[in-house]
Each structure stands twice: as C-alpha cells, then as structure tokens.
PDB file of C-alpha atoms and ligand atoms in Angstrom:
ATOM      1  CA  MET A   1       5.713  16.218  -1.276  1.00 39.00           C
ATOM      2  CA  ASN A   2       2.410  17.708  -0.251  1.00 45.00           C
ATOM      3  CA  LYS A   3       0.917  14.307   0.360  1.00 45.00           C
ATOM      4  CA  HIS A   4       3.606  13.473   2.878  1.00 49.00           C
ATOM      5  CA  ILE A   5       3.113  16.717   4.768  1.00 47.00           C
ATOM      6  CA  LEU A   6      -0.624  16.154   4.767  1.00 45.00           C
ATOM      7  CA  ILE A   7      -0.327  12.604   5.991  1.00 49.00           C
ATOM      8  CA  PHE A   8       2.150  13.598   8.650  1.00 51.00           C
ATOM      9  CA  GLY A   9      -0.180  16.288   9.919  1.00 51.00           C
ATOM     10  CA  LEU A  10      -2.781  13.599  10.259  1.00 48.00           C
ATOM     11  CA  PHE A  11      -0.390  11.333  12.113  1.00 51.00           C
ATOM     12  CA  ILE A  12       0.170  14.030  14.704  1.00 49.00           C
ATOM     13  CA  LEU A  13      -3.536  14.781  14.851  1.00 44.00           C
ATOM     14  CA  ALA A  14      -4.308  11.138  15.425  1.00 44.00           C
ATOM     15  CA  LEU A  15      -1.752  10.957  18.204  1.00 44.00           C
ATOM     16  CA  MET A  16      -3.142  14.034  19.883  1.00 41.00           C
ATOM     17  CA  PHE A  17      -6.667  12.730  19.830  1.00 38.00           C
ATOM     18  CA  SER A  18      -6.046   9.168  20.744  1.00 37.00           C
ATOM     19  CA  GLY A  19      -3.224   9.370  23.251  1.00 36.00           C
ATOM     20  CA  CYS A  20      -0.260   7.066  23.299  1.00 34.00           C
ATOM     21  CA  LYS A  21      -0.387   3.485  24.298  1.00 35.00           C
ATOM     22  CA  GLY A  22       2.502   1.255  23.429  1.00 35.00           C
ATOM     23  CA  SER A  23       2.052  -1.994  21.565  1.00 36.00           C
ATOM     24  CA  LYS A  24       4.600  -4.460  20.401  1.00 34.00           C
ATOM     25  CA  PRO A  25       3.722  -6.350  17.236  1.00 38.00           C
ATOM     26  CA  GLY A  26       6.293  -8.626  15.669  1.00 43.00           C
ATOM     27  CA  GLY A  27       9.149  -7.042  13.766  1.00 58.00           C
ATOM     28  CA  GLY A  28       9.705  -3.758  15.574  1.00 72.00           C
ATOM     29  CA  PHE A  29       8.389  -1.623  18.372  1.00 80.00           C
ATOM     30  CA  ASN A  30       5.342   0.457  17.538  1.00 84.00           C
ATOM     31  CA  LEU A  31       4.196   3.341  19.722  1.00 79.00           C
ATOM     32  CA  PHE A  32       0.810   3.252  18.024  1.00 78.00           C
ATOM     33  CA  THR A  33      -1.894   0.692  18.736  1.00 84.00           C
ATOM     34  CA  THR A  34      -3.666  -1.305  16.032  1.00 91.00           C
ATOM     35  CA  GLN A  35      -6.752   0.765  16.789  1.00 88.00           C
ATOM     36  CA  GLN A  36      -4.749   3.946  16.202  1.00 80.00           C
ATOM     37  CA  ASP A  37      -3.656   2.637  12.808  1.00 84.00           C
ATOM     38  CA  ALA A  38      -7.335   2.179  11.974  1.00 88.00           C
ATOM     39  CA  GLU A  39      -8.310   5.657  13.241  1.00 82.00           C
ATOM     40  CA  LEU A  40      -5.386   7.303  11.504  1.00 78.00           C
ATOM     41  CA  GLY A  41      -6.226   5.539   8.251  1.00 83.00           C
ATOM     42  CA  LEU A  42      -9.812   6.761   8.392  1.00 85.00           C
ATOM     43  CA  GLN A  43      -8.623  10.352   8.809  1.00 79.00           C
ATOM     44  CA  VAL A  44      -6.225  10.012   5.904  1.00 81.00           C
ATOM     45  CA  LYS A  45      -8.971   8.454   3.771  1.00 87.00           C
ATOM     46  CA  ASN A  46     -11.302  11.366   4.542  1.00 85.00           C
ATOM     47  CA  GLU A  47      -8.585  13.843   3.700  1.00 80.00           C
ATOM     48  CA  ILE A  48      -7.792  12.085   0.401  1.00 85.00           C
ATOM     49  CA  GLU A  49     -11.412  11.838  -0.628  1.00 90.00           C
ATOM     50  CA  SER A  50     -12.124  15.485   0.106  1.00 87.00           C
ATOM     51  CA  ASN A  51      -9.307  16.506  -2.244  1.00 87.00           C
ATOM     52  CA  PRO A  52     -10.497  15.496  -5.731  1.00 94.00           C
ATOM     53  CA  SER A  53      -8.035  17.715  -7.567  1.00 93.00           C
ATOM     54  CA  GLN A  54      -5.092  15.759  -6.177  1.00 88.00           C
ATOM     55  CA  PHE A  55      -6.937  12.445  -5.807  1.00 91.00           C
ATOM     56  CA  PRO A  56      -9.683  12.181  -8.451  1.00 97.00           C
ATOM     57  CA  ILE A  57     -11.559   9.099  -7.250  1.00 98.00           C
ATOM     58  CA  LEU A  58     -13.216   7.216 -10.112  1.00 98.00           C
ATOM     59  CA  SER A  59     -16.994   7.414  -9.713  1.00 98.00           C
ATOM     60  CA  GLU A  60     -18.362   4.161  -8.316  1.00 97.00           C
ATOM     61  CA  SER A  61     -21.877   4.672  -9.590  1.00 97.00           C
ATOM     62  CA  LYS A  62     -20.639   5.132 -13.145  1.00 98.00           C
ATOM     63  CA  ASN A  63     -18.028   2.373 -12.992  1.00 98.00           C
ATOM     64  CA  LYS A  64     -19.694  -0.469 -11.128  1.00 98.00           C
ATOM     65  CA  GLU A  65     -18.198  -3.171 -13.316  1.00 98.00           C
ATOM     66  CA  ALA A  66     -14.630  -1.928 -12.931  1.00 98.00           C
ATOM     67  CA  TYR A  67     -15.082  -1.711  -9.157  1.00 98.00           C
ATOM     68  CA  ASN A  68     -16.582  -5.196  -9.056  1.00 98.00           C
ATOM     69  CA  ILE A  69     -13.526  -6.603 -10.819  1.00 97.00           C
ATOM     70  CA  ILE A  70     -10.909  -4.806  -8.712  1.00 98.00           C
ATOM     71  CA  ARG A  71     -12.729  -5.723  -5.497  1.00 97.00           C
ATOM     72  CA  ALA A  72     -13.115  -9.349  -6.515  1.00 97.00           C
ATOM     73  CA  MET A  73      -9.363  -9.443  -7.137  1.00 97.00           C
ATOM     74  CA  THR A  74      -8.544  -7.757  -3.852  1.00 97.00           C
ATOM     75  CA  ASN A  75     -10.919  -9.969  -1.909  1.00 97.00           C
ATOM     76  CA  GLU A  76      -9.157 -13.061  -3.219  1.00 97.00           C
ATOM     77  CA  ILE A  77      -6.002 -11.748  -1.536  1.00 98.00           C
ATOM     78  CA  LEU A  78      -7.744 -10.499   1.616  1.00 98.00           C
ATOM     79  CA  ASN A  79      -9.515 -13.839   2.062  1.00 98.00           C
ATOM     80  CA  SER A  80      -6.336 -15.866   1.625  1.00 97.00           C
ATOM     81  CA  GLY A  81      -6.353 -16.538   5.360  1.00 96.00           C
ATOM     82  CA  ASN A  82      -2.901 -14.987   5.662  1.00 97.00           C
ATOM     83  CA  ILE A  83      -3.877 -11.378   6.477  1.00 97.00           C
ATOM     84  CA  HIS A  84      -3.071 -10.753  10.140  1.00 97.00           C
ATOM     85  CA  HIS A  85      -5.403  -7.751  10.602  1.00 97.00           C
ATOM     86  CA  ARG A  86      -8.162  -8.960   8.262  1.00 98.00           C
ATOM     87  CA  LYS A  87     -10.839  -8.101  10.835  1.00 97.00           C
ATOM     88  CA  ASP A  88      -9.201  -5.049  12.428  1.00 97.00           C
ATOM     89  CA  PHE A  89      -8.873  -2.854   9.348  1.00 98.00           C
ATOM     90  CA  ALA A  90     -11.327  -1.487   6.774  1.00 98.00           C
ATOM     91  CA  TRP A  91      -9.720  -2.902   3.605  1.00 98.00           C
ATOM     92  CA  GLU A  92     -11.561  -0.578   1.235  1.00 98.00           C
ATOM     93  CA  VAL A  93     -10.480  -0.267  -2.391  1.00 98.00           C
ATOM     94  CA  LYS A  94     -10.811   2.866  -4.512  1.00 98.00           C
ATOM     95  CA  ILE A  95      -9.593   3.602  -8.029  1.00 98.00           C
ATOM     96  CA  ILE A  96      -7.945   6.975  -8.702  1.00 97.00           C
ATOM     97  CA  ASP A  97      -8.736   8.247 -12.185  1.00 98.00           C
ATOM     98  CA  ASP A  98      -5.273   9.349 -13.263  1.00 96.00           C
ATOM     99  CA  ASP A  99      -3.719   7.620 -16.266  1.00 95.00           C
ATOM    100  CA  LYS A 100      -0.387   9.369 -15.853  1.00 91.00           C
ATOM    101  CA  THR A 101       0.398   7.977 -12.426  1.00 89.00           C
ATOM    102  CA  LEU A 102       1.759   4.435 -12.203  1.00 88.00           C
ATOM    103  CA  ASN A 103       1.150   3.861  -8.554  1.00 89.00           C
ATOM    104  CA  ALA A 104      -0.883   2.247  -5.823  1.00 91.00           C
ATOM    105  CA  PHE A 105      -0.784   2.846  -2.091  1.00 89.00           C
ATOM    106  CA  CYS A 106      -2.452   1.738   1.085  1.00 89.00           C
ATOM    107  CA  THR A 107      -2.913   3.930   4.161  1.00 86.00           C
ATOM    108  CA  PRO A 108      -2.573   2.586   7.687  1.00 87.00           C
ATOM    109  CA  GLY A 109      -5.798   0.800   8.549  1.00 91.00           C
ATOM    110  CA  GLY A 110      -6.252  -0.661   5.055  1.00 95.00           C
ATOM    111  CA  TYR A 111      -7.580   2.019   2.698  1.00 94.00           C
ATOM    112  CA  ILE A 112      -6.230   0.931  -0.676  1.00 95.00           C
ATOM    113  CA  TYR A 113      -5.904   3.254  -3.679  1.00 94.00           C
ATOM    114  CA  VAL A 114      -4.991   2.080  -7.186  1.00 96.00           C
ATOM    115  CA  TYR A 115      -4.357   4.476 -10.052  1.00 95.00           C
ATOM    116  CA  THR A 116      -5.843   3.816 -13.501  1.00 97.00           C
ATOM    117  CA  GLY A 117      -2.320   4.494 -14.823  1.00 95.00           C
ATOM    118  CA  LEU A 118      -0.988   1.408 -13.054  1.00 94.00           C
ATOM    119  CA  ILE A 119      -3.877  -0.818 -14.135  1.00 97.00           C
ATOM    120  CA  LYS A 120      -3.411   0.231 -17.758  1.00 96.00           C
ATOM    121  CA  TYR A 121       0.363  -0.152 -17.606  1.00 94.00           C
ATOM    122  CA  LEU A 122       0.293  -3.767 -16.455  1.00 95.00           C
ATOM    123  CA  ASP A 123      -0.579  -6.743 -18.688  1.00 95.00           C
ATOM    124  CA  LYS A 124      -1.718  -9.354 -16.225  1.00 96.00           C
ATOM    125  CA  GLU A 125      -3.927  -9.815 -13.219  1.00 97.00           C
ATOM    126  CA  ASP A 126      -1.043 -11.585 -11.469  1.00 97.00           C
ATOM    127  CA  GLN A 127       1.162  -8.488 -11.733  1.00 97.00           C
ATOM    128  CA  LEU A 128      -1.502  -6.242 -10.254  1.00 97.00           C
ATOM    129  CA  ALA A 129      -2.279  -8.830  -7.564  1.00 98.00           C
ATOM    130  CA  GLY A 130       1.421  -8.846  -6.676  1.00 97.00           C
ATOM    131  CA  VAL A 131       1.467  -5.059  -6.260  1.00 96.00           C
ATOM    132  CA  MET A 132      -1.794  -5.141  -4.281  1.00 97.00           C
ATOM    133  CA  GLY A 133      -0.350  -7.832  -2.020  1.00 98.00           C
ATOM    134  CA  HIS A 134       2.693  -5.630  -1.449  1.00 96.00           C
ATOM    135  CA  GLU A 135       0.560  -2.591  -0.557  1.00 94.00           C
ATOM    136  CA  ILE A 136      -1.744  -4.625   1.672  1.00 97.00           C
ATOM    137  CA  ALA A 137       1.359  -5.870   3.493  1.00 97.00           C
ATOM    138  CA  HIS A 138       2.509  -2.319   4.306  1.00 92.00           C
ATOM    139  CA  ALA A 139      -0.793  -1.747   6.128  1.00 93.00           C
ATOM    140  CA  ASP A 140      -1.135  -5.248   7.582  1.00 97.00           C
ATOM    141  CA  GLN A 141       2.412  -5.135   8.968  1.00 95.00           C
ATOM    142  CA  ARG A 142       1.798  -1.541  10.135  1.00 92.00           C
ATOM    143  CA  HIS A 143       4.942  -0.219   8.492  1.00 89.00           C
ATOM    144  CA  SER A 144       3.971   3.484   8.575  1.00 83.00           C
ATOM    145  CA  THR A 145       3.528   3.658  12.317  1.00 81.00           C
ATOM    146  CA  ARG A 146       6.517   1.419  12.960  1.00 85.00           C
ATOM    147  CA  GLN A 147       8.576   3.731  10.763  1.00 83.00           C
ATOM    148  CA  MET A 148       7.303   6.812  12.607  1.00 79.00           C
ATOM    149  CA  THR A 149       8.166   5.256  15.956  1.00 81.00           C
ATOM    150  CA  LYS A 150      11.638   4.301  14.790  1.00 81.00           C
ATOM    151  CA  MET A 151      12.401   7.586  13.048  1.00 77.00           C
ATOM    152  CA  TYR A 152      11.479   9.937  15.801  1.00 75.00           C
ATOM    153  CA  GLY A 153      11.728   7.881  18.930  1.00 74.00           C
ATOM    154  CA  ILE A 154       9.228   7.794  21.721  1.00 71.00           C
ATOM    155  CA  SER A 155      10.673  10.669  23.715  1.00 74.00           C
ATOM    156  CA  VAL A 156      10.591  13.021  20.716  1.00 71.00           C
ATOM    157  CA  LEU A 157       7.057  12.000  19.765  1.00 67.00           C
ATOM    158  CA  LEU A 158       5.843  12.419  23.323  1.00 70.00           C
ATOM    159  CA  SER A 159       7.608  15.770  23.633  1.00 70.00           C
ATOM    160  CA  ALA A 160       6.176  16.971  20.310  1.00 63.00           C
ATOM    161  CA  LEU A 161       2.750  15.919  21.480  1.00 56.00           C
ATOM    162  CA  ALA A 162       3.257  17.798  24.699  1.00 65.00           C
ATOM    163  CA  GLY A 163       3.552  20.971  22.632  1.00 64.00           C
ATOM    164  CA  ASN A 164       7.251  21.291  21.774  1.00 67.00           C
ATOM    165  CA  GLN A 165       6.797  23.295  18.573  1.00 63.00           C
ATOM    166  CA  GLU A 166      10.464  23.141  17.632  1.00 68.00           C
ATOM    167  CA  GLN A 167      10.515  19.364  17.688  1.00 64.00           C
ATOM    168  CA  LEU A 168       7.211  19.268  15.881  1.00 54.00           C
ATOM    169  CA  ALA A 169       8.686  21.402  13.111  1.00 50.00           C
ATOM    170  CA  THR A 170      11.763  19.174  12.881  1.00 56.00           C
ATOM    171  CA  ILE A 171       9.590  16.099  12.555  1.00 51.00           C
ATOM    172  CA  THR A 172       7.420  17.756   9.926  1.00 42.00           C
ATOM    173  CA  ALA A 173      10.474  18.713   7.876  1.00 44.00           C
ATOM    174  CA  GLY A 174      11.823  15.168   8.120  1.00 46.00           C
ATOM    175  CA  LEU A 175       8.576  13.737   6.901  1.00 42.00           C
ATOM    176  CA  ILE A 176       9.162  15.071   3.408  1.00 39.00           C
ATOM    177  CA  ASN A 177      11.775  12.375   3.022  1.00 44.00           C
ATOM    178  CA  LEU A 178       9.788   9.669   4.770  1.00 55.00           C
ATOM    179  CA  LYS A 179       9.984   6.468   2.810  1.00 74.00           C
ATOM    180  CA  PHE A 180       9.566   2.902   3.795  1.00 81.00           C
ATOM    181  CA  SER A 181      12.857   1.371   4.790  1.00 82.00           C
ATOM    182  CA  ARG A 182      14.511  -1.170   2.582  1.00 83.00           C
ATOM    183  CA  GLY A 183      13.722  -3.777   5.220  1.00 87.00           C
ATOM    184  CA  HIS A 184      10.022  -2.912   5.110  1.00 89.00           C
ATOM    185  CA  GLU A 185      10.058  -3.056   1.295  1.00 90.00           C
ATOM    186  CA  THR A 186      11.573  -6.526   1.351  1.00 92.00           C
ATOM    187  CA  GLU A 187       9.093  -7.558   4.019  1.00 94.00           C
ATOM    188  CA  ALA A 188       6.180  -6.277   1.907  1.00 95.00           C
ATOM    189  CA  ASP A 189       7.495  -8.202  -1.121  1.00 95.00           C
ATOM    190  CA  ASN A 190       7.785 -11.349   0.976  1.00 97.00           C
ATOM    191  CA  TYR A 191       4.290 -10.952   2.390  1.00 98.00           C
ATOM    192  CA  SER A 192       2.931 -10.438  -1.125  1.00 98.00           C
ATOM    193  CA  VAL A 193       4.234 -13.931  -1.928  1.00 98.00           C
ATOM    194  CA  HIS A 194       2.815 -15.249   1.354  1.00 98.00           C
ATOM    195  CA  TYR A 195      -0.668 -13.833   0.709  1.00 98.00           C
ATOM    196  CA  LEU A 196      -0.785 -14.834  -2.962  1.00 98.00           C
ATOM    197  CA  SER A 197       0.417 -18.353  -2.199  1.00 98.00           C
ATOM    198  CA  ARG A 198      -3.111 -19.132  -1.027  1.00 96.00           C
ATOM    199  CA  THR A 199      -4.881 -17.634  -4.039  1.00 97.00           C
ATOM    200  CA  ARG A 200      -5.101 -18.651  -7.687  1.00 96.00           C
ATOM    201  CA  PHE A 201      -2.617 -15.916  -8.619  1.00 97.00           C
ATOM    202  CA  ASN A 202       1.036 -16.453  -9.450  1.00 98.00           C
ATOM    203  CA  CYS A 203       2.536 -16.074  -5.980  1.00 98.00           C
ATOM    204  CA  ALA A 204       5.519 -14.226  -7.509  1.00 97.00           C
ATOM    205  CA  GLY A 205       3.207 -11.767  -9.274  1.00 97.00           C
ATOM    206  CA  ALA A 206       5.063  -8.791  -7.787  1.00 95.00           C
ATOM    207  CA  ALA A 207       8.201  -9.956  -9.620  1.00 94.00           C
ATOM    208  CA  GLY A 208       6.193  -9.720 -12.850  1.00 92.00           C
ATOM    209  CA  PHE A 209       5.623  -6.045 -12.128  1.00 89.00           C
ATOM    210  CA  PHE A 210       9.351  -5.347 -11.776  1.00 86.00           C
ATOM    211  CA  GLU A 211      10.124  -7.424 -14.866  1.00 86.00           C
ATOM    212  CA  LYS A 212       7.624  -5.366 -16.810  1.00 85.00           C
ATOM    213  CA  ILE A 213       9.447  -2.207 -15.731  1.00 81.00           C
ATOM    214  CA  GLN A 214      12.813  -3.665 -16.707  1.00 78.00           C
ATOM    215  CA  SER A 215      11.498  -4.755 -20.104  1.00 78.00           C
ATOM    216  CA  GLN A 216      10.533  -1.155 -20.866  1.00 74.00           C
ATOM    217  CA  GLY A 217      14.181  -0.105 -20.899  1.00 62.00           C
ATOM    218  CA  GLY A 218      15.003   3.621 -20.515  1.00 53.00           C
ATOM    219  CA  GLY A 219      12.390   6.283 -19.979  1.00 55.00           C
ATOM    220  CA  SER A 220      11.424   7.645 -16.608  1.00 59.00           C
ATOM    221  CA  PRO A 221      10.780   5.056 -13.888  1.00 62.00           C
ATOM    222  CA  PRO A 222       7.219   4.641 -12.655  1.00 67.00           C
ATOM    223  CA  GLN A 223       6.181   6.716  -9.694  1.00 65.00           C
ATOM    224  CA  PHE A 224       5.863   3.537  -7.645  1.00 70.00           C
ATOM    225  CA  LEU A 225       9.657   3.472  -7.510  1.00 71.00           C
ATOM    226  CA  SER A 226       9.928   7.048  -6.293  1.00 66.00           C
ATOM    227  CA  THR A 227       7.664   6.303  -3.356  1.00 67.00           C
ATOM    228  CA  HIS A 228       9.185   2.854  -2.909  1.00 70.00           C
ATOM    229  CA  PRO A 229      12.968   2.654  -2.778  1.00 65.00           C
ATOM    230  CA  ASN A 230      14.058   0.057  -5.263  1.00 67.00           C
ATOM    231  CA  PRO A 231      16.618  -2.298  -3.842  1.00 59.00           C
ATOM    232  CA  ALA A 232      18.575  -4.313  -6.347  1.00 64.00           C
ATOM    233  CA  ASN A 233      17.671  -7.968  -6.862  1.00 82.00           C
ATOM    234  CA  ARG A 234      14.031  -7.501  -5.921  1.00 89.00           C
ATOM    235  CA  VAL A 235      12.848  -9.886  -8.623  1.00 91.00           C
ATOM    236  CA  GLU A 236      15.336 -12.499  -7.453  1.00 92.00           C
ATOM    237  CA  ASN A 237      14.269 -12.068  -3.823  1.00 94.00           C
ATOM    238  CA  ILE A 238      10.603 -12.512  -4.690  1.00 96.00           C
ATOM    239  CA  ARG A 239      11.283 -15.582  -6.805  1.00 96.00           C
ATOM    240  CA  ALA A 240      13.521 -17.078  -4.123  1.00 96.00           C
ATOM    241  CA  LYS A 241      10.793 -16.554  -1.530  1.00 97.00           C
ATOM    242  CA  ALA A 242       8.241 -18.192  -3.829  1.00 98.00           C
ATOM    243  CA  ALA A 243      10.577 -21.125  -4.492  1.00 97.00           C
ATOM    244  CA  GLU A 244      11.152 -21.495  -0.752  1.00 97.00           C
ATOM    245  CA  LYS A 245       7.390 -21.649  -0.150  1.00 96.00           C
ATOM    246  CA  GLY A 246       6.886 -23.943  -3.129  1.00 97.00           C
ATOM    247  CA  CYS A 247       3.878 -21.966  -4.328  1.00 97.00           C
ATOM    248  CA  ARG A 248       2.676 -21.790  -7.927  1.00 95.00           C
ATOM    249  CA  MET A 249       4.708 -19.418 -10.094  1.00 96.00           C
ATOM    250  CA  ASN A 250       2.684 -19.517 -13.314  1.00 95.00           C
ATOM    251  CA  ASP A 251       0.438 -16.647 -14.339  1.00 96.00           C
ATOM    252  CA  ILE A 252      -3.258 -17.497 -14.434  1.00 94.00           C
ATOM    253  CA  SER A 253      -4.132 -18.770 -17.887  1.00 89.00           C
ATOM    254  CA  ASN A 254      -7.241 -16.699 -18.540  1.00 92.00           C
ATOM    255  CA  GLN A 255      -6.472 -12.987 -18.447  1.00 95.00           C
ATOM    256  CA  SER A 256      -9.764 -11.905 -20.016  1.00 96.00           C
ATOM    257  CA  ARG A 257     -11.023 -10.375 -16.770  1.00 96.00           C
ATOM    258  CA  TYR A 258      -7.970  -8.149 -16.626  1.00 97.00           C
ATOM    259  CA  GLN A 259      -8.396  -7.097 -20.251  1.00 97.00           C
ATOM    260  CA  LYS A 260     -12.005  -6.308 -19.480  1.00 98.00           C
ATOM    261  CA  LEU A 261     -10.972  -4.141 -16.511  1.00 98.00           C
ATOM    262  CA  LYS A 262      -8.499  -2.233 -18.683  1.00 97.00           C
ATOM    263  CA  ASN A 263     -11.119  -1.728 -21.376  1.00 97.00           C
ATOM    264  CA  LEU A 264     -13.574  -0.347 -18.817  1.00 98.00           C
ATOM    265  CA  LEU A 265     -11.195   2.425 -17.713  1.00 96.00           C
TER     266      LEU A 265
HETATM  267 ZN1  LIG B 301       6.332  -0.671  -0.761  1.00 51.19          ZN
END
C-alpha cells in the first residue's frame, strides 16, 4: 500500500534527523523516544494533509459543528485520566471526507483521522468512542515504533541508517506488509475499555463495532479489518475485560448527538 511506503519513508527520515536514543516503555523495547514518536507523527500528519487526493480532509471552516461534536467526543476519552502520554502528544482530530472508507487511524504522536464512511456506518456514539479509544491506544502505547524496533532489530535499523542501501530496501519492502501484531491489537482493545471506563460511554463500545460488522453478514469486510488483523473472539475479549473492570456496559441513552453528527456529514 502506498500509505505504508510513505509512512515508512517518514519513519526512516525521522530516524535520520533525530538520531537514535533507546527508551524502554512498558510492554516491549522501543528504539525510538517518546519525543521521536511526536516528531514522526508531525511529519506524517504534514504528509497526509498535503495529499488531498488520497486524504481529502473535511473542511473545518465549513463543518464547524461536525468538528465540535467529534472533538467533544474525543476529548471525553482523552480527559479520562487514563491516557499515559496525554501531555506529550498532539492529540489532534481530523475528519476525512470519504464515505466509502470504513476506517479510522492514529499516527504516532496522536494525530487522529476518522473517515466519514465509518461515522456513517456506525449507529451509536459508544461504538465510535470504542474505535477511537482503540486508535488512541495504538499511539499512546507507541505500537508503531515498538513494532518497527521488533521487526527490524536495532542492528539492522542502525545499519540502514548508516547508509546500507540493501538493508534499507529490504526494510522498505517488508513495510508493505506491516500490520500491528495480534498482541498489539488485543492491547489496544483492552486500553479502549480502560480509557472508556472513566467516561460516560459504554466501556465495551469497541465490541459494539465488531457486533455491528457481524450483524451485517456477508459482503466485503470494512477496511478497518484489512489494516487491523481480526483475531477471533475479539468481542468476547473486550466484554471480558469490561466485566473484569466492572465498568458500565450500557450504551448511552441519548444518541441524538451522534445522529446530528451523521446528519451533518
Ligand atoms: Zn488496531
């Protein structure tokens, strides 16, 4: 995928410009520093937003109300008190005006992108909050840079940075298949529950998203699942995590704000 190649190019660029200092956050060694996640994310954001044919960002000036709603939602999650890098990362939210794409993603450093296709597909604020929590977790837990460190190893990354073109090419080719590991997916699902447990949203909202997909029966699976490997029993895992935490598992009763958001797009 072009996006992967692009993002990988930026990873390497970020490494070249910012050098390599090791850091060791919980849950896996990471060659990159938190600051490098932030710098890398900013470069990716700039690249995305200078490519409107692939990423048509919904105009903010013409869609203030829609942006107000999506940001209010996101801020409820970000201000849950459970975001580890709340103050380190940008945590910006943009809507991508593409009804055909059922997806959302978050770059390292907290630049969040939600497609109109996903917003329109879902029925409830809780479902979208669950997906947002999941995406926020990928950035907050620094999964991209942990994955890069694990995939290529420090010696290869350092060698590539030192100008080994052959290794650089190998890494670039491998990036086409770069996906979050199953472990990182489960971790992001679990953190979605953790974040939402201190909001008014159903803390198992992400399970609602997968249930919605299942209820649709056949057809082609949403793009979210092609960029996110879909381990079996995800709904069960999310519900079990929510039960373990004892957080509220009912959808919020008034969904009028979500309907309003959908109507605005
Ligand atoms: Zn994911």
